[in-house]
Coordinates of C-alpha atoms in Angstrom, one line a residue:
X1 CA -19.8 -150.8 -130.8
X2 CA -23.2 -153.0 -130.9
X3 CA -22.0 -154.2 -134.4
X4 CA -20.5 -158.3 -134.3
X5 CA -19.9 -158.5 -138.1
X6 CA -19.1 -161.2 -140.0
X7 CA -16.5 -161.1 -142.7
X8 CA -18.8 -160.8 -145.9
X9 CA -21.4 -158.5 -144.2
X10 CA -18.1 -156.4 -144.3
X11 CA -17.7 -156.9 -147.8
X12 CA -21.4 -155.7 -148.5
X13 CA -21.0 -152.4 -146.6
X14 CA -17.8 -151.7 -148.4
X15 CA -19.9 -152.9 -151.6
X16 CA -22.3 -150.1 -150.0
X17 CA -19.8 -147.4 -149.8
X18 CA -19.2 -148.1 -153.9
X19 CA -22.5 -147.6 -155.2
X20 CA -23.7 -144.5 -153.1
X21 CA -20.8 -142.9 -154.6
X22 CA -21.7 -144.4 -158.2
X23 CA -25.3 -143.4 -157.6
X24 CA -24.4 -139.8 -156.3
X25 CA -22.5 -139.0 -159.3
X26 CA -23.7 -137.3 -162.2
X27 CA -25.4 -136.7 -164.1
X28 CA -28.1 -139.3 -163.3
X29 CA -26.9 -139.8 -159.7
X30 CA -29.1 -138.2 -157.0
X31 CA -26.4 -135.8 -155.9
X32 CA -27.2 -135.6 -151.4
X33 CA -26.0 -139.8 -151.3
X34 CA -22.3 -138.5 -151.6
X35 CA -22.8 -137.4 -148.1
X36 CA -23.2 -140.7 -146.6
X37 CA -21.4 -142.4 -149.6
X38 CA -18.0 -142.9 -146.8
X39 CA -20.1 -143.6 -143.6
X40 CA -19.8 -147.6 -144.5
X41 CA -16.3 -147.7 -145.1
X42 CA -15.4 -145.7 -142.4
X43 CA -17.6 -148.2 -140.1
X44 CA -15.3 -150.7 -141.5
X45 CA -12.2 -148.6 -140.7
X46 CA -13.8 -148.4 -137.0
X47 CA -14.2 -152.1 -136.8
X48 CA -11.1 -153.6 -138.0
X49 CA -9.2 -151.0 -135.6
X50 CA -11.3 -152.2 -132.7
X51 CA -11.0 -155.9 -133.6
X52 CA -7.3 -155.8 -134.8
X53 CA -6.6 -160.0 -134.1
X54 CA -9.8 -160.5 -136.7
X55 CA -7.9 -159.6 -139.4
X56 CA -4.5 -159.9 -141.5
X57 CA -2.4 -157.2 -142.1
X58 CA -3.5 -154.7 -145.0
X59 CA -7.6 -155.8 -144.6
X60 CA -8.7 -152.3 -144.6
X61 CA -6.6 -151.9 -148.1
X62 CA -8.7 -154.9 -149.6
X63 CA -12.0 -153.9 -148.4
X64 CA -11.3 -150.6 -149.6
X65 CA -10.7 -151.3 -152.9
X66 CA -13.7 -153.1 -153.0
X67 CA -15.8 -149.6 -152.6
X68 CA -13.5 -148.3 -155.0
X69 CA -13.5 -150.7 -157.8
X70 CA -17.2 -150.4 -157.9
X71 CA -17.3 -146.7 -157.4
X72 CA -14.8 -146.7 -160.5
X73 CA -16.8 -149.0 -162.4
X74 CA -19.5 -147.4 -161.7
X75 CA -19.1 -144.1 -163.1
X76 CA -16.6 -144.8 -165.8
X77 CA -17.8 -148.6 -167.1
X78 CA -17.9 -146.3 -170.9
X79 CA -14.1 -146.4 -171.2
X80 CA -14.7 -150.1 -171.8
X81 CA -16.2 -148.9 -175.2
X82 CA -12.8 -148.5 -176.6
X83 CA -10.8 -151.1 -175.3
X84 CA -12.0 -153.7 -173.0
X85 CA -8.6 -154.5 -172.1
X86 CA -7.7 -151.0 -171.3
X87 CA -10.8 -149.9 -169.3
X88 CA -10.2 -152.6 -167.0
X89 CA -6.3 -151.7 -166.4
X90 CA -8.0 -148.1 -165.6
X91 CA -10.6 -149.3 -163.1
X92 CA -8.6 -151.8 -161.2
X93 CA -5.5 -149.0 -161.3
X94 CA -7.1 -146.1 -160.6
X95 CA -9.1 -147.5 -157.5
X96 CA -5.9 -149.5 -155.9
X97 CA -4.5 -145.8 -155.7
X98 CA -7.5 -145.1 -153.8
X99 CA -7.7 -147.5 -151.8
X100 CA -4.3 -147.6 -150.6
X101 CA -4.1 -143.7 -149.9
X102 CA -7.6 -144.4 -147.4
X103 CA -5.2 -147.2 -145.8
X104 CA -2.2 -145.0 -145.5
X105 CA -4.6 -143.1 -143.7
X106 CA -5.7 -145.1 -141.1
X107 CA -2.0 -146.4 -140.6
X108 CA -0.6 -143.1 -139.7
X109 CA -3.7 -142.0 -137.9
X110 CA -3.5 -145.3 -136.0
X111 CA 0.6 -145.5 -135.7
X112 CA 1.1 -141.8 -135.3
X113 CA -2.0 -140.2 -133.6
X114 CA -3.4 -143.2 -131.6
X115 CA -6.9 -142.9 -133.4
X116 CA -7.5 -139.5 -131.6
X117 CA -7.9 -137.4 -135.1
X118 CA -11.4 -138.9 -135.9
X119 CA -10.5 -139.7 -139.6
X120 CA -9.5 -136.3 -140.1
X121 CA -5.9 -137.1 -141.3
X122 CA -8.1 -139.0 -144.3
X123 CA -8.9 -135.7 -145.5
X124 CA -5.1 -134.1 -145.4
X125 CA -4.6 -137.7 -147.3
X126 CA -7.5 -137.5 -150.2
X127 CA -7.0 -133.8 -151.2
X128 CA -3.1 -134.5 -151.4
X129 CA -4.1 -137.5 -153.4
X130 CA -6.4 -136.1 -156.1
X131 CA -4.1 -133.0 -156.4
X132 CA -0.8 -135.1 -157.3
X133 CA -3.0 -137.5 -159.0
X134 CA -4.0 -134.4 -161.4
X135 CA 0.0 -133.6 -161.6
X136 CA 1.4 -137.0 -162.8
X137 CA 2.4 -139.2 -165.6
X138 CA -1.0 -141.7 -165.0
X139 CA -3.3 -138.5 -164.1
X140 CA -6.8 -139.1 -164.0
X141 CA -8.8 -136.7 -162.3
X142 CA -12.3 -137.6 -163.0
X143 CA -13.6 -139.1 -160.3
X144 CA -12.3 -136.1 -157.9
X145 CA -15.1 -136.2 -155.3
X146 CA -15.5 -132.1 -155.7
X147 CA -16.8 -133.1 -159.3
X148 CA -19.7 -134.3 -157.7
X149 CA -21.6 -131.3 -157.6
X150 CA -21.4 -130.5 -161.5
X151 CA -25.2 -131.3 -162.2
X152 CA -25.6 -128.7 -158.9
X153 CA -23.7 -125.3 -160.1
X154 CA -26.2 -123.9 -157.4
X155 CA -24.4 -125.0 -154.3
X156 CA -21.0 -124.9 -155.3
X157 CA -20.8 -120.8 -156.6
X158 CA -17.9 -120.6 -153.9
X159 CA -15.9 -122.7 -156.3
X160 CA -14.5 -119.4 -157.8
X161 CA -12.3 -119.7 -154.6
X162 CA -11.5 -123.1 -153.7
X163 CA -12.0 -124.9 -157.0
X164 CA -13.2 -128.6 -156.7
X165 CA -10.9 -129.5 -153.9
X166 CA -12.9 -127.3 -152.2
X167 CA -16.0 -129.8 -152.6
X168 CA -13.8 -132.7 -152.0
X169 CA -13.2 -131.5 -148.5
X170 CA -16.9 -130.4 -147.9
X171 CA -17.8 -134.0 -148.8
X172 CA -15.4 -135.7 -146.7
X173 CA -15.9 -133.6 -143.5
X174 CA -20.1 -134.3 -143.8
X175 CA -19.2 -137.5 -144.0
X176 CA -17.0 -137.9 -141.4
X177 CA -19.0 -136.0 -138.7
X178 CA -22.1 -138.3 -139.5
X179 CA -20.3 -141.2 -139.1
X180 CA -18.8 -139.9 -135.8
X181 CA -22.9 -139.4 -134.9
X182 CA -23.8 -142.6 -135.7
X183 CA -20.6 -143.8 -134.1
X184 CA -21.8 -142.3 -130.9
X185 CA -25.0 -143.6 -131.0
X186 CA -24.3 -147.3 -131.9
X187 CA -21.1 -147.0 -128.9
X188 CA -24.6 -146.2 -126.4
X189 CA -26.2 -148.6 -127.6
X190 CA -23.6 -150.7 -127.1
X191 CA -23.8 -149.9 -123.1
X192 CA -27.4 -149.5 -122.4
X193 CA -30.3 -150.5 -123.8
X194 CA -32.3 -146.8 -123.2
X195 CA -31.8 -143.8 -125.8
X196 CA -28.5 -142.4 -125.5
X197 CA -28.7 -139.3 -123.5
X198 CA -24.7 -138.9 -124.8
X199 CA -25.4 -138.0 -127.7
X200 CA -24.3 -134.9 -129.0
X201 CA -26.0 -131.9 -129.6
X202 CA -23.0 -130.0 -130.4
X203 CA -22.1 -132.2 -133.2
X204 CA -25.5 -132.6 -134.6
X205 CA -25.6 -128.7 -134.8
X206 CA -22.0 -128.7 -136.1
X207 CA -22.5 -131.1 -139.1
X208 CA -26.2 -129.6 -140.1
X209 CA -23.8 -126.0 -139.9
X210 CA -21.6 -126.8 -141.9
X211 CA -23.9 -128.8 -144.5
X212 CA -25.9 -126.0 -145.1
X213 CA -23.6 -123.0 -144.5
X214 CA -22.1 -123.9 -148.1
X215 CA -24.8 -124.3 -150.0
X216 CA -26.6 -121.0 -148.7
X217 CA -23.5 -118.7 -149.2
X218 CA -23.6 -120.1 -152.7
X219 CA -26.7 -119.0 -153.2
X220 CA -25.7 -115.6 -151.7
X221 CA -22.9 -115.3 -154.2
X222 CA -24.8 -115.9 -157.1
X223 CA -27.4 -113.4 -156.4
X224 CA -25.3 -110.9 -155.2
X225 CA -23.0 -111.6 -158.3
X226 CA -22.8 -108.7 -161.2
X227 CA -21.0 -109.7 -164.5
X228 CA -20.9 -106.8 -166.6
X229 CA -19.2 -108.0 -169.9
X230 CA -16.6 -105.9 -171.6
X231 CA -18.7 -106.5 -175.3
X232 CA -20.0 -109.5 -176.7
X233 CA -18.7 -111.6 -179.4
X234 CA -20.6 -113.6 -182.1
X235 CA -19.4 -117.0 -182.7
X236 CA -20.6 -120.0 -184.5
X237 CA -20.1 -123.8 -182.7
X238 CA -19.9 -126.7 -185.6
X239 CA -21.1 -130.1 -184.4
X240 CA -20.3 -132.5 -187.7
X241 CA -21.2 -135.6 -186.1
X242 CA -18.7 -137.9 -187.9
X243 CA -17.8 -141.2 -186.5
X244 CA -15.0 -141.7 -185.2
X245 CA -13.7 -144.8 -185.9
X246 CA -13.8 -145.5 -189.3
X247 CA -15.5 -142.5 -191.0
X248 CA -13.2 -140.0 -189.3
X249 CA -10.5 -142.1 -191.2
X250 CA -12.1 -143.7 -194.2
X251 CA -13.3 -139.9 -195.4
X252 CA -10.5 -137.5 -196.5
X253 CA -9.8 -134.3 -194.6
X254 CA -10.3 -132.3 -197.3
X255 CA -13.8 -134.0 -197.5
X256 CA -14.1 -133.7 -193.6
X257 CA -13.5 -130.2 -193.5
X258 CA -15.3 -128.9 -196.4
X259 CA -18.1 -131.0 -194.1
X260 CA -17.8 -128.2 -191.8
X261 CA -17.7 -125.7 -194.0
X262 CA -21.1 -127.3 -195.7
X263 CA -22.6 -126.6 -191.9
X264 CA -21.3 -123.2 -191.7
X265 CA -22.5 -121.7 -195.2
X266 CA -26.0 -122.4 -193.8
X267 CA -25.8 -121.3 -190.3
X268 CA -23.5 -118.5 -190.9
X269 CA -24.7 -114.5 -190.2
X270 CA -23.4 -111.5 -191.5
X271 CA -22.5 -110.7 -188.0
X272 CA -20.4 -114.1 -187.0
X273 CA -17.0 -113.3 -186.1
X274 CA -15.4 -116.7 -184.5
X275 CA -16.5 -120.2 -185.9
X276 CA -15.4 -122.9 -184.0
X277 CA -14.5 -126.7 -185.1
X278 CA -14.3 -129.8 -183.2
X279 CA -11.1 -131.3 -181.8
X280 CA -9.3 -133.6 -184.7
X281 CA -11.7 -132.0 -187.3
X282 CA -8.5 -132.3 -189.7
X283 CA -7.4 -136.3 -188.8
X284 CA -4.4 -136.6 -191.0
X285 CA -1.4 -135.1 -189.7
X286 CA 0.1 -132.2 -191.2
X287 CA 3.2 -130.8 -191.2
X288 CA 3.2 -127.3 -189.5
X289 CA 5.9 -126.2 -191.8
X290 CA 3.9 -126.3 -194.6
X291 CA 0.8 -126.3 -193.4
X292 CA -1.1 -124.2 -195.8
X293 CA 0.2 -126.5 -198.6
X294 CA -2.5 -129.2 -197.9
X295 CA -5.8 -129.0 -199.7
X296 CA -7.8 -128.9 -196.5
X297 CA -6.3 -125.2 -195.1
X298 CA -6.2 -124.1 -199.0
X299 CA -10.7 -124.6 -199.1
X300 CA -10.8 -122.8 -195.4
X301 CA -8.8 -119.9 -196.9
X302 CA -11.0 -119.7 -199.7
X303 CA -14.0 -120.0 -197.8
X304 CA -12.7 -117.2 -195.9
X305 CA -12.2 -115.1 -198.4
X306 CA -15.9 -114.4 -198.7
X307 CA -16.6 -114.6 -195.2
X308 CA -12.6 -111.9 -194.7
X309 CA -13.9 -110.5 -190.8
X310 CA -14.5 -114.4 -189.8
X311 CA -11.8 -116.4 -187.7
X312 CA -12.0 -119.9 -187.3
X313 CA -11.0 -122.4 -183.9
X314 CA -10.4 -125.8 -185.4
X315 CA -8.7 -129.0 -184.4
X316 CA -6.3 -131.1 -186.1
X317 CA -3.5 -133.5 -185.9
X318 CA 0.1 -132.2 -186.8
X319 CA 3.6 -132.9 -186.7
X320 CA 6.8 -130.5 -186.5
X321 CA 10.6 -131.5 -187.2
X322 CA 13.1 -131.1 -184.3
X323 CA 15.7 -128.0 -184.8
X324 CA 19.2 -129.8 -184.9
X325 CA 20.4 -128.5 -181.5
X326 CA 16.3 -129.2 -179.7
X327 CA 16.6 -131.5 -177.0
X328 CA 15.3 -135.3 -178.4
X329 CA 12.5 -135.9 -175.5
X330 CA 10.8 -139.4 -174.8
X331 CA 7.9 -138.5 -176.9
X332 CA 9.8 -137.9 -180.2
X333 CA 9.8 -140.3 -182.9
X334 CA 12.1 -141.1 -185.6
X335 CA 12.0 -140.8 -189.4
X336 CA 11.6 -144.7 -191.0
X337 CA 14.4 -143.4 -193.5
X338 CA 16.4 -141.4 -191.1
X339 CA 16.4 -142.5 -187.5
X340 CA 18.7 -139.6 -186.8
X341 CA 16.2 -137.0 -187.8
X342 CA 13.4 -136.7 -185.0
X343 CA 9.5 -135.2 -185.0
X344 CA 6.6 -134.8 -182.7
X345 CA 3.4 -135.5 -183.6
X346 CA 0.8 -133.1 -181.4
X347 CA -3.0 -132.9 -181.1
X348 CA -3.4 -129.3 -182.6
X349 CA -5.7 -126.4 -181.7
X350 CA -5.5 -124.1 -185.3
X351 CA -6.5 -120.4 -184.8
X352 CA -6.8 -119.2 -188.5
X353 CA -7.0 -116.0 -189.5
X354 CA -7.6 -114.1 -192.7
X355 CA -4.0 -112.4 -193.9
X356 CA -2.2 -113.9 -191.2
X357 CA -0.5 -116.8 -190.4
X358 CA -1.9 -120.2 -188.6
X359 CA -1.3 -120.2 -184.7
X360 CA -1.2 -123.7 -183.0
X361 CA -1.5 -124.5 -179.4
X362 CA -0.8 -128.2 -178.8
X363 CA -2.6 -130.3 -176.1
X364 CA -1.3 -129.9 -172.9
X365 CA -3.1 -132.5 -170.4
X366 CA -2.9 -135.7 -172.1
X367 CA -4.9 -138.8 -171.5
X368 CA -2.2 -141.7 -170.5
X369 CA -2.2 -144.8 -172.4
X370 CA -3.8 -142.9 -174.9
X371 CA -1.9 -139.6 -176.3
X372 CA 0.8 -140.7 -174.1
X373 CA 2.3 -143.8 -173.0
X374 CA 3.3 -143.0 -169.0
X375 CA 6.9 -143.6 -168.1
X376 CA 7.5 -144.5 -171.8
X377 CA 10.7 -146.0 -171.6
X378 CA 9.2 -148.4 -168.7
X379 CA 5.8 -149.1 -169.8
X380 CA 6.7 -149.6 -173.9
X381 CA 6.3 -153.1 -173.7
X382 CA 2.2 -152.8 -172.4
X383 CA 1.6 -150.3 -174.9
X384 CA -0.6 -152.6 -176.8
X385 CA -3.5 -152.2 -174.6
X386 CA -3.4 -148.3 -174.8
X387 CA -6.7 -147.4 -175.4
X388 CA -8.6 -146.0 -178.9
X389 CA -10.5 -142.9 -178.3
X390 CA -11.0 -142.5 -182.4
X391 CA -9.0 -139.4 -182.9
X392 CA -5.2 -138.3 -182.0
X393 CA -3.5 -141.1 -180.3
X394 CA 0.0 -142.6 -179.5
X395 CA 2.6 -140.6 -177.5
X396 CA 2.0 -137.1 -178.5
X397 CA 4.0 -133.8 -177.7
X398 CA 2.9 -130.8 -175.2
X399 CA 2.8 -126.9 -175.3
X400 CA 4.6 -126.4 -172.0
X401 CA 2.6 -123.2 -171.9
X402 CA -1.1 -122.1 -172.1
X403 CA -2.2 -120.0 -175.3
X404 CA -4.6 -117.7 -176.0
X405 CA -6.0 -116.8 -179.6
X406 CA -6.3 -112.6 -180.2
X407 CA -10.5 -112.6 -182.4
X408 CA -10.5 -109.2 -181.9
X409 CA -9.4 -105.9 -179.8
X410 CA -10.3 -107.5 -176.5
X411 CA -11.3 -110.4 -177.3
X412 CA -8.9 -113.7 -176.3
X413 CA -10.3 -117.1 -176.2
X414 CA -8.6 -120.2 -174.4
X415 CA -8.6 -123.3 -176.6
X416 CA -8.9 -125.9 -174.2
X417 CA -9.0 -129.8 -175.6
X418 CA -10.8 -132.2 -174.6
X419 CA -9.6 -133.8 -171.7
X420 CA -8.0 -130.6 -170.7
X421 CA -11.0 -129.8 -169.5
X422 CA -11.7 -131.7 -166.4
X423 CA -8.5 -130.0 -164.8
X424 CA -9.4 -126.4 -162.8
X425 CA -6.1 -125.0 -162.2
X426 CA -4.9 -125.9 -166.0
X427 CA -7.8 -124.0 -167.7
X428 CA -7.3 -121.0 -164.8
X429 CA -3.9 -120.7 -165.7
X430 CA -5.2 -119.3 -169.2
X431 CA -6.5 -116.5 -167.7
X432 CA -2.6 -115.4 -167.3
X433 CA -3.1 -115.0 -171.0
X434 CA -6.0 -112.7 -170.6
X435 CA -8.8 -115.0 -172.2
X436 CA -12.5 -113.2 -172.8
X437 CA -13.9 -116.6 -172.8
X438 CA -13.2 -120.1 -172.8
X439 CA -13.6 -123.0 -176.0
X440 CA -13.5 -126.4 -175.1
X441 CA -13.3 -128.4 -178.6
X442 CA -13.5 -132.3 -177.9
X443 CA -14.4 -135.4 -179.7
X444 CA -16.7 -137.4 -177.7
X445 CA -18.1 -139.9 -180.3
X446 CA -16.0 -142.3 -178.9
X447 CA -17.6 -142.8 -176.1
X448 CA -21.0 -143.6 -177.8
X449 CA -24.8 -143.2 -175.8
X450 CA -23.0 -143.0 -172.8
X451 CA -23.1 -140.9 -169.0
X452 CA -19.2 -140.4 -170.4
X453 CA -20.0 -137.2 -173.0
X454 CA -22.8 -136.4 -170.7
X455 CA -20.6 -135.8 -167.7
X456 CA -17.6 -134.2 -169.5
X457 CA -20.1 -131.6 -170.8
X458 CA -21.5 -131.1 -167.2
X459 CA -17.4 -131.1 -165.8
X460 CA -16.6 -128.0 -168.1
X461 CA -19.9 -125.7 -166.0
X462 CA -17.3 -126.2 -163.2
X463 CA -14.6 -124.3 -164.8
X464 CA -17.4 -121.7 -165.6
X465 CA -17.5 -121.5 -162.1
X466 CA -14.0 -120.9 -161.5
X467 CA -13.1 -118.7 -164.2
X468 CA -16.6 -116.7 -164.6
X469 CA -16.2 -117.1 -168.1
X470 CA -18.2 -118.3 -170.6
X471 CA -17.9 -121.8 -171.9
X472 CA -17.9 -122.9 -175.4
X473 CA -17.6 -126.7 -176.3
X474 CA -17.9 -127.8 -179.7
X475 CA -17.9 -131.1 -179.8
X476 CA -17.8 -133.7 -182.9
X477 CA -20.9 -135.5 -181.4
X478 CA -22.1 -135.1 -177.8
X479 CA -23.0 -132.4 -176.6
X480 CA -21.8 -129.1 -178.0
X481 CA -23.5 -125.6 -176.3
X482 CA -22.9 -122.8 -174.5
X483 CA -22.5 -122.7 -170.6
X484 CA -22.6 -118.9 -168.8
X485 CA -20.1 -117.6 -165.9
X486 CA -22.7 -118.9 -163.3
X487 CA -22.5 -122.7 -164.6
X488 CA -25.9 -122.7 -166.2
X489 CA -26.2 -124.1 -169.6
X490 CA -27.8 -121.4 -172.0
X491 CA -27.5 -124.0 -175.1
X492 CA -27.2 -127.3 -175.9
X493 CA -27.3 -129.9 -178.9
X494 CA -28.8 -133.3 -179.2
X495 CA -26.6 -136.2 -179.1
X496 CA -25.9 -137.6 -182.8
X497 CA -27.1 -134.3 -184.5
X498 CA -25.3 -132.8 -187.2
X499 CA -25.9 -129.4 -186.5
X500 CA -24.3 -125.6 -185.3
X501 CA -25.4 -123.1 -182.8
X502 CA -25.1 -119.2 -183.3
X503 CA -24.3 -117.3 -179.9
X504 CA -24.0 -113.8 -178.9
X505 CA -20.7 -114.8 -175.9
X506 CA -20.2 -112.0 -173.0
X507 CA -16.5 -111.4 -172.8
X508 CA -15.3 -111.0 -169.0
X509 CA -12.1 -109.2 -167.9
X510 CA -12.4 -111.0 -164.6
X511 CA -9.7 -113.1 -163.0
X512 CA -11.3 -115.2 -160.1
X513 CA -9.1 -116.1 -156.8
X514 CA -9.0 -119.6 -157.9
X515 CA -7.5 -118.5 -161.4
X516 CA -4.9 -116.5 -159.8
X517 CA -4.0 -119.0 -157.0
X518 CA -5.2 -122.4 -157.9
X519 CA -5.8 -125.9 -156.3
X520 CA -3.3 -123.7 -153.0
X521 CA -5.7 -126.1 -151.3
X522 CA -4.4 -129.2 -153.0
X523 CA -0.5 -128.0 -151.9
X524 CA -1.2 -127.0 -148.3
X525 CA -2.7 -130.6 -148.0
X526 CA 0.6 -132.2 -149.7
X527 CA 2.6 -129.8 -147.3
X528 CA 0.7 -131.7 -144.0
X529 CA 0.5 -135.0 -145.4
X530 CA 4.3 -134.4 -146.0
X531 CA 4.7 -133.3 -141.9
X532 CA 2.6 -135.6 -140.9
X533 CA 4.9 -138.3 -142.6
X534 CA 8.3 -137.0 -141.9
X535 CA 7.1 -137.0 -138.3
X536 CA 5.9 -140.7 -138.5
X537 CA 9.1 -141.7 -139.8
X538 CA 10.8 -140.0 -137.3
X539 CA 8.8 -141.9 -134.6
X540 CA 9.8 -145.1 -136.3
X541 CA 13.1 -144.5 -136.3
X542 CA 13.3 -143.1 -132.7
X543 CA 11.7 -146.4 -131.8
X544 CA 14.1 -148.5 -134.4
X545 CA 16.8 -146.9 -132.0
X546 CA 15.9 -147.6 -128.7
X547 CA 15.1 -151.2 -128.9
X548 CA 18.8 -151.4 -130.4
X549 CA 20.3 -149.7 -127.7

């Protein structure tokens, strides 16, 4: 390699690697950088290998996290709006994960394969990462590198496959074969002074291939795509726009509800058959008991009684006494007056229905240090610095299975909250319950004028993707709209505007390979990383063994 670098010209490129991914990402980012975003820090990769006596044990670990604190930073500097003190925990946790799975990397591929896999063990390494990282108590899926492409719906159609893991890999193996280019070419260099006639043509063809193959059977998919919907349903999305930190609680929810219902008496048409409410529309907690004791439920029903073929989809926060013989789980909490008498407290979807009883599904994926405490028992004494997000928070119970709410004959939605979201195989596994369409109620106030509401809304045209359904977010403030089966938004609010939007929805009875089989990519690359470790270790204990005997 022509390269001699000095030890903070290595810090700059592994600055470099940061902010090509921050400036690829959307939705402001200019989407192609991701392609190159590695290239730097896999130069550095290169050189510390090559130059092994230059540098301490674990280098590559600390140069790493340098692209990754700043990619992390970044894209997500917004959770700071809640909590200082807990966005920084995030940034500097998330991206040491990150940057020690890239070293693990390049210890096995240098330990185990003698460098001759070209960085492709990184990619066995990254998909396992993000897919457990999805699947664990500090989950946070975000930054997944296959989210990348959520401003671009056009070039990842093939999504309703291979989910985003599928773009992860795209992205790492156009990055990896440019580097090996431009590894090539700076290796010539290195050795003559003329062009390099070594340089591949193969490769070049390979990498330009296998950049452009994906995007242009995406485009094939989508024009060759036919959604014929089963009917259409007619639904009515409520943005209130309250504030979310001390509105939202200073205003009762009696008043906070008949808010909404203020909004839906003048949007409302004779034909509207599903309204549907923000996530903790209904802050104080109510017990699911007795729910339709409290004076916010009682002035739905009686909206609803003029309004009797109307259903509504709204969010709330609610709490539900153990059964004597019920397992007492981490998450439970005590009574002040009876500490042997236990409750959960969950963030609530509420499917109301005229002459029938409230259904509840309860948040599923929750945000850690926020609606949960990860490893509670371990982490108690921290919990301080969980972070504010204005609506539901502390440690919260789970449905341990997805729900679907019946509007009509054929007509299921899947009430997804908030955060739920950003995770493809947890929405697809609501198709199992047959959903016609998909509702995504959030609050995203708390995140103020910031790329953070702007990219959750452009997240959720991903799952459009992989379901080919329609999405519906309401969202307190935001953006609330509609998103069709091929990712395109059809409708979309202002940010800070108290407002609704009436939609005519196509309802699909389709059920998408990804949907049935999920992130199978994400477990076939936990099944090789596992190999490829087990085989490691074996070496090293082989080794361990003969220098004893």
């Amino acid at each position: 390699m022509i390269l001699q670098l000095k030890k903070y010209q290595i810090g700059l490129l592994a600055a470099l690697s940061g902010l090509l991914m921050g400036m690829a990402w959307p939705v402001n980012g200019f989407t192609p950088l991701i392609f190159i975003s590695w290239i730097p820090l896999l130069l550095i990769e290169t050189y510390i290998r090559r130059n092994p006596t230059l540098f301490s044990r674990g280098a590559i670990v600390l140069y790493a996290y340098i692209t990754f604190v700043i990619f992390n930073i970044y894209t997500t500097w917004w959770v700071a709006h809640s909590t200082f003190v807990g966005g920084l925990l995030a940034f500097l946790l998330n991206s040491f994960f990150m940057a020690l799975v890239f070293g693990l990397s390049h210890v096995v591929d240098k330990k185990l394969f003698a460098n001759k896999f070209g960085f492709f063990t990184l990619i066995f390494f990254w998909v396992s990462f993000e897919y457990l990282h999805m699947n664990w108590e500090l989950t946070w899926s975000w930054l997944n590198m296959g989210n990348v492409f959520s401003e671009n719906p056009n070039w990842v159609q093939w999504y309703e496959f291979t989910g985003v893991l599928g773009g992860t890999i795209w992205v790492l193996i156009i990055n990896i074969l440019l580097y090996k280019i431009l590894l090539r070419w700076l290796d010539s260099k290195a050795k003559t002074e003329n062009t390099p006639s070594s340089f591949s043509i193969f490769q070049i063809v390979l990498t330009a291939v296998l950049l452009a193959a994906p995007i242009v059977f995406s485009f094939q998919i989508k024009n060759s795509l036919i959604l014929e919907p089963n009917s259409n349903l007619q639904v009515l999305i409520i943005q209130p726009n309250i504030e979310p930190y001390e509105e939202a609680y200073m205003t009762s929810s009696e008043d906070l509800v008949n808010n909404i219902l203020s909004i839906t008496r003048q949007q409302i048409k004779p034909e509207t058959e599903l309204v549907i409410c923000p996530e903790s529309t209904i802050e104080r907690s109510m017990w699911e008991s007795s729910i339709e004791q409290y004076p916010a439920i009682d002035s739905i029903r009686k909206f609803m009684m003029a309004y009797p073929e109307i259903s509504f989809l709204i969010g709330a926060s609610t709490r539900r006494v153990l059964e004597p013989n019920e397992p007492v789980l981490a998450y439970a909490q005590s009574f002040s007056n009876d500490e042997s008498r236990f409750y959960y407290r969950f963030n609530t979807a509420l499917f109301i229905q005229n002459n029938q009883p409230i259904t509840f599904y309860h948040k599923g994926k929750l945000v850690p240090g926020v609606e949960r405490m990860p490893f509670a028992a371990l982490l108690k004494p921290i919990e301080k610095f969980a972070i504010d997000l204005g609506g539901t928070s502390g440690s919260l119970g789970v449905s341990t299975e997805p729900v679907s709410f019946q509007v009509k004959k054929e007509a299921f939605v899947a009430p997804i909250i908030c955060y739920e979201s950003v995770y493809g195989e947890f929405v697809g596994n609501f198709t199992n319950q047959n959903p016609s369409f998909i509702a995504v109620i959030t609050n995203d106030a708390w995140w103020l004028d910031s790329p953070g509401y702007q990219q959750h809304f452009s997240y959720a045209r991903l799952r459009a993707i992989e379901n080919r359904k329609t999405v519906i977010r309401s969202a307190n403030t935001g953006f609330s709209g509609v998103i069709d089966a091929k990712g395109e938004v059809i409708q979309k609010t202002k940010f800070y505007e108290k407002t609704a939007i009436t939609a005519s929805i196509p309802l699909y009875n389709i059920w998408t390979y990804y949907a049935k089989h999920g992130d199978y990519l994400g477990r076939l690359s936990v099944f090789m990383m596992a190999l490829v470790l087990l085989v490691w270790l074996s070496k090293i204990l082989r080794t361990s063994s003969k220098k004893r005997s």
